[in-house]
Short mmCIF file of C-alpha atoms in Angstrom, two decimals:
data_model
loop_
_atom_site.label_atom_id
_atom_site.label_comp_id
_atom_site.label_asym_id
_atom_site.label_seq_id
_atom_site.Cartn_x
_atom_site.Cartn_y
_atom_site.Cartn_z
CA UNK A 1 96.16 92.37 119.95
CA UNK A 2 97.58 89.92 117.38
CA UNK A 3 98.73 91.47 114.17
CA UNK A 4 98.60 89.67 110.80
CA UNK A 5 99.35 85.95 111.03
CA UNK A 6 100.34 83.83 108.25
CA UNK A 7 100.70 79.91 108.04
CA UNK A 8 102.76 78.04 107.53
CA UNK A 9 105.95 79.85 108.00
CA UNK A 10 107.89 77.65 105.69
CA UNK A 11 106.94 75.21 102.96
CA UNK A 12 108.71 72.94 100.41
CA UNK A 13 106.97 71.78 97.32
CA UNK A 14 107.80 70.09 94.09
CA UNK A 15 107.25 71.46 90.66
CA UNK A 16 103.72 70.84 89.42
CA UNK A 17 102.18 70.64 92.77
CA UNK A 18 99.57 72.91 94.26
CA UNK A 19 100.05 74.87 97.54
CA UNK A 20 97.67 76.86 99.79
CA UNK A 21 98.94 79.66 102.04
CA UNK A 22 96.77 81.14 104.81
CA UNK A 23 96.38 84.61 106.36
CA UNK A 24 94.50 85.95 109.30
CA UNK A 25 94.14 89.81 109.23
CA UNK A 26 94.73 92.12 112.08
CA UNK A 27 91.73 92.48 114.34
CA UNK A 28 89.22 95.12 112.94
CA UNK A 29 90.60 94.72 109.41
CA UNK A 30 88.38 93.56 106.47
CA UNK A 31 90.74 93.82 103.50
CA UNK A 32 93.55 91.35 102.73
CA UNK A 33 96.21 91.82 100.00
CA UNK A 34 98.91 89.30 98.90
CA UNK A 35 102.35 90.04 97.73
CA UNK A 36 105.14 87.90 96.34
CA UNK A 37 108.72 88.81 97.22
CA UNK A 38 111.46 86.94 95.24
CA UNK A 39 114.92 86.84 96.64
CA UNK A 40 116.60 90.20 96.24
CA UNK A 41 113.48 91.92 95.05
CA UNK A 42 110.80 94.14 96.39
CA UNK A 43 107.30 92.70 97.15
CA UNK A 44 105.01 92.47 94.01
CA UNK A 45 101.27 92.80 94.31
CA UNK A 46 99.42 89.72 93.46
CA UNK A 47 95.71 90.51 94.37
CA UNK A 48 93.42 91.96 97.00
CA UNK A 49 90.18 90.66 98.72
CA UNK A 50 87.42 92.53 100.18
CA UNK A 51 83.92 91.33 101.06
CA UNK A 52 84.97 87.93 99.83
CA UNK A 53 85.61 89.13 96.39
CA UNK A 54 88.86 89.70 94.46
CA UNK A 55 88.86 93.44 93.96
CA UNK A 56 92.16 94.15 92.30
CA UNK A 57 94.78 91.97 90.80
CA UNK A 58 98.46 92.47 89.73
CA UNK A 59 100.19 90.93 86.79
CA UNK A 60 100.13 87.28 87.72
CA UNK A 61 98.83 84.30 85.90
CA UNK A 62 95.50 82.46 86.64
CA UNK A 63 97.58 79.78 88.52
CA UNK A 64 97.44 82.30 91.36
CA UNK A 65 93.95 82.27 92.97
CA UNK A 66 92.64 83.26 96.33
CA UNK A 67 89.67 83.33 98.61
CA UNK A 68 88.33 85.30 101.45
CA UNK A 69 86.10 83.88 104.24
CA UNK A 70 83.29 85.53 106.17
CA UNK A 71 85.74 85.99 109.05
CA UNK A 72 88.02 88.04 106.76
CA UNK A 73 90.79 85.49 106.67
CA UNK A 74 92.23 84.65 103.37
CA UNK A 75 93.95 81.94 101.30
CA UNK A 76 96.29 82.18 98.49
CA UNK A 77 96.36 79.11 96.08
CA UNK A 78 99.04 78.41 93.59
CA UNK A 79 98.50 75.55 91.00
CA UNK A 80 101.16 73.81 88.80
CA UNK A 81 103.97 75.25 90.78
CA UNK A 82 107.12 76.46 88.85
CA UNK A 83 110.63 76.89 90.16
CA UNK A 84 110.13 80.58 89.72
CA UNK A 85 107.24 80.53 92.18
CA UNK A 86 109.91 80.16 95.02
CA UNK A 87 109.56 83.36 97.09
CA UNK A 88 108.35 84.85 100.31
CA UNK A 89 104.67 85.45 100.21
CA UNK A 90 103.46 88.28 102.26
CA UNK A 91 99.87 88.97 103.42
CA UNK A 92 98.82 92.54 104.32
CA UNK A 93 95.62 93.83 105.87
CA UNK A 94 93.92 97.05 106.13
CA UNK A 95 90.58 98.59 107.16
CA UNK A 96 89.59 99.72 103.68
CA UNK A 97 90.35 98.67 100.09
CA UNK A 98 89.78 102.10 98.75
CA UNK A 99 92.82 104.05 99.70
CA UNK A 100 96.47 103.46 100.69
CA UNK A 101 95.94 106.23 103.19
CA UNK A 102 94.69 103.33 105.33
CA UNK A 103 97.70 101.85 106.86
CA UNK A 104 98.77 98.35 105.61
CA UNK A 105 100.04 95.80 108.18
CA UNK A 106 102.10 93.10 106.92
CA UNK A 107 102.54 89.56 108.27
CA UNK A 108 105.96 87.80 108.49
CA UNK A 109 105.25 85.78 105.43
CA UNK A 110 105.43 82.27 104.20
CA UNK A 111 108.69 81.20 102.57
CA UNK A 112 107.82 78.87 99.73
CA UNK A 113 110.55 76.74 98.04
CA UNK A 114 109.74 74.92 94.96
CA UNK A 115 112.13 72.05 94.02
CA UNK B 1 103.31 103.00 84.44
CA UNK B 2 104.49 103.91 87.98
CA UNK B 3 107.85 102.58 89.02
CA UNK B 4 110.28 103.06 91.87
CA UNK B 5 114.06 103.04 91.71
CA UNK B 6 116.37 102.52 94.68
CA UNK B 7 119.89 103.07 93.22
CA UNK B 8 121.84 101.66 96.11
CA UNK B 9 121.69 97.93 96.64
CA UNK B 10 123.91 97.89 99.70
CA UNK B 11 124.99 100.56 102.09
CA UNK B 12 127.35 100.37 104.94
CA UNK B 13 127.25 103.06 107.65
CA UNK B 14 129.25 103.32 110.83
CA UNK B 15 127.16 103.34 114.07
CA UNK B 16 126.44 107.01 115.06
CA UNK B 17 126.96 108.35 111.47
CA UNK B 18 124.15 109.79 109.41
CA UNK B 19 122.33 108.01 106.79
CA UNK B 20 120.53 108.74 103.48
CA UNK B 21 118.79 106.19 101.37
CA UNK B 22 117.82 107.18 97.94
CA UNK B 23 114.38 106.70 96.23
CA UNK B 24 113.26 107.98 92.77
CA UNK B 25 109.76 107.36 91.42
CA UNK B 26 108.10 107.58 88.10
CA UNK B 27 104.59 108.94 88.34
CA UNK B 28 102.53 111.59 86.46
CA UNK B 29 100.71 113.08 89.35
CA UNK B 30 101.46 113.61 93.11
CA UNK B 31 101.96 110.18 94.35
CA UNK B 32 101.54 108.52 97.72
CA UNK B 33 104.94 107.58 99.02
CA UNK B 34 106.10 105.20 101.64
CA UNK B 35 109.11 103.79 103.32
CA UNK B 36 109.07 100.34 104.79
CA UNK B 37 111.68 98.36 106.78
CA UNK B 38 112.10 94.62 106.82
CA UNK B 39 114.27 92.80 109.33
CA UNK B 40 115.38 89.25 108.62
CA UNK B 41 112.49 86.72 109.03
CA UNK B 42 110.02 89.67 109.62
CA UNK B 43 107.31 91.38 107.56
CA UNK B 44 107.39 94.90 106.50
CA UNK B 45 106.97 97.73 108.87
CA UNK B 46 105.88 101.16 107.91
CA UNK B 47 108.46 103.79 108.70
CA UNK B 48 106.68 106.90 107.28
CA UNK B 49 104.37 108.06 104.43
CA UNK B 50 103.76 111.10 102.40
CA UNK B 51 100.38 112.04 100.96
CA UNK B 52 100.45 115.81 100.71
CA UNK B 53 101.35 118.97 102.57
CA UNK B 54 104.72 119.47 104.21
CA UNK B 55 107.43 117.88 102.06
CA UNK B 56 109.43 116.74 105.20
CA UNK B 57 107.77 113.97 106.95
CA UNK B 58 108.69 112.38 110.26
CA UNK B 59 108.49 108.70 110.94
CA UNK B 60 109.10 106.20 113.65
CA UNK B 61 112.67 105.27 114.98
CA UNK B 62 113.96 108.70 114.27
CA UNK B 63 113.60 108.57 110.51
CA UNK B 64 112.50 111.33 108.19
CA UNK B 65 112.14 111.73 104.48
CA UNK B 66 111.86 114.66 102.10
CA UNK B 67 109.61 114.71 99.02
CA UNK B 68 111.13 116.66 96.20
CA UNK B 69 108.74 116.89 93.20
CA UNK B 70 111.49 118.55 90.92
CA UNK B 71 113.82 115.50 91.39
CA UNK B 72 111.06 112.88 91.70
CA UNK B 73 112.76 111.79 94.86
CA UNK B 74 111.71 110.70 98.28
CA UNK B 75 115.01 110.06 100.21
CA UNK B 76 115.10 108.63 103.68
CA UNK B 77 117.28 110.09 106.25
CA UNK B 78 118.41 109.54 109.85
CA UNK B 79 120.88 111.70 111.77
CA UNK B 80 122.58 108.94 113.88
CA UNK B 81 122.36 105.22 112.97
CA UNK B 82 122.10 102.65 115.50
CA UNK B 83 123.22 98.96 115.11
CA UNK B 84 119.51 97.94 115.37
CA UNK B 85 118.78 99.87 112.10
CA UNK B 86 120.59 97.18 110.02
CA UNK B 87 117.82 95.84 107.76
CA UNK B 88 116.32 95.96 104.32
CA UNK B 89 114.62 99.28 103.34
CA UNK B 90 112.04 99.64 100.76
CA UNK B 91 110.45 102.68 99.06
CA UNK B 92 106.98 102.23 97.63
CA UNK B 93 104.50 104.28 95.65
CA UNK B 94 100.80 103.90 95.46
CA UNK B 95 99.71 102.38 92.11
CA UNK B 96 96.89 104.96 92.18
CA UNK B 97 94.27 102.48 91.38
CA UNK B 98 91.14 103.92 92.89
CA UNK B 99 89.77 100.35 93.62
CA UNK B 100 92.51 99.26 95.74
CA UNK B 101 95.66 99.65 97.91
CA UNK B 102 98.29 98.09 95.55
CA UNK B 103 101.77 99.44 96.27
CA UNK B 104 104.66 99.35 93.91
CA UNK B 105 107.99 98.61 95.63
CA UNK B 106 111.57 99.35 94.66
CA UNK B 107 113.98 96.50 94.90
CA UNK B 108 115.24 97.71 98.31
CA UNK B 109 118.48 98.82 99.93
CA UNK B 110 120.23 96.59 102.44
CA UNK B 111 121.70 98.64 105.32
CA UNK B 112 124.70 97.37 107.27
CA UNK B 113 125.82 99.13 110.28
CA UNK B 114 129.48 98.75 111.32
CA UNK B 115 130.79 99.41 114.87
#
């Protein structure tokens, strides 16, 4: 049973560019959350998708957007990249959006470097 | 607002020695608390969680944690550390948003194990 898979594993972009990161949730999971982990910091919640809609959002600007597909996979898009967007982006999936009692499974992340 | 503090940025422990990683949280009610471990190049793996009931919780890999409401703490312990325990450890609290599963993470503690 594959866990949470993310692609690509590494990415290098230039300031001002746009980037799309992808996530496939664990089998049986219908909810996907995205986190940003800057170097030396803990992960910060970006947003969560369930039933193809954004259900909850953290303190991130509108440059960060997402999408969830009917097969529950998800994309994270970041427009107008800034140097400060350089981070490890983690995807987490769960069976339910309503409670953290449902265990979150994390992917290995996409390391984004903005030059 | 909820917050999590991990006072120790880096800890070195001899193999076979005991370990305690500190975590303090700020939250008005009984929180949901978690400890995650992250090895280099890997995603986050859940070690243990506390929702209610017995304040001493057992997790995977021989870890345990004790919830102390009076001290707003949820410290992680292991009686005998193995070299493979070297990793980054994150304490997290449920953001208590009824609509989602957003976690608030501490900045992490890096554990090094010496032989």
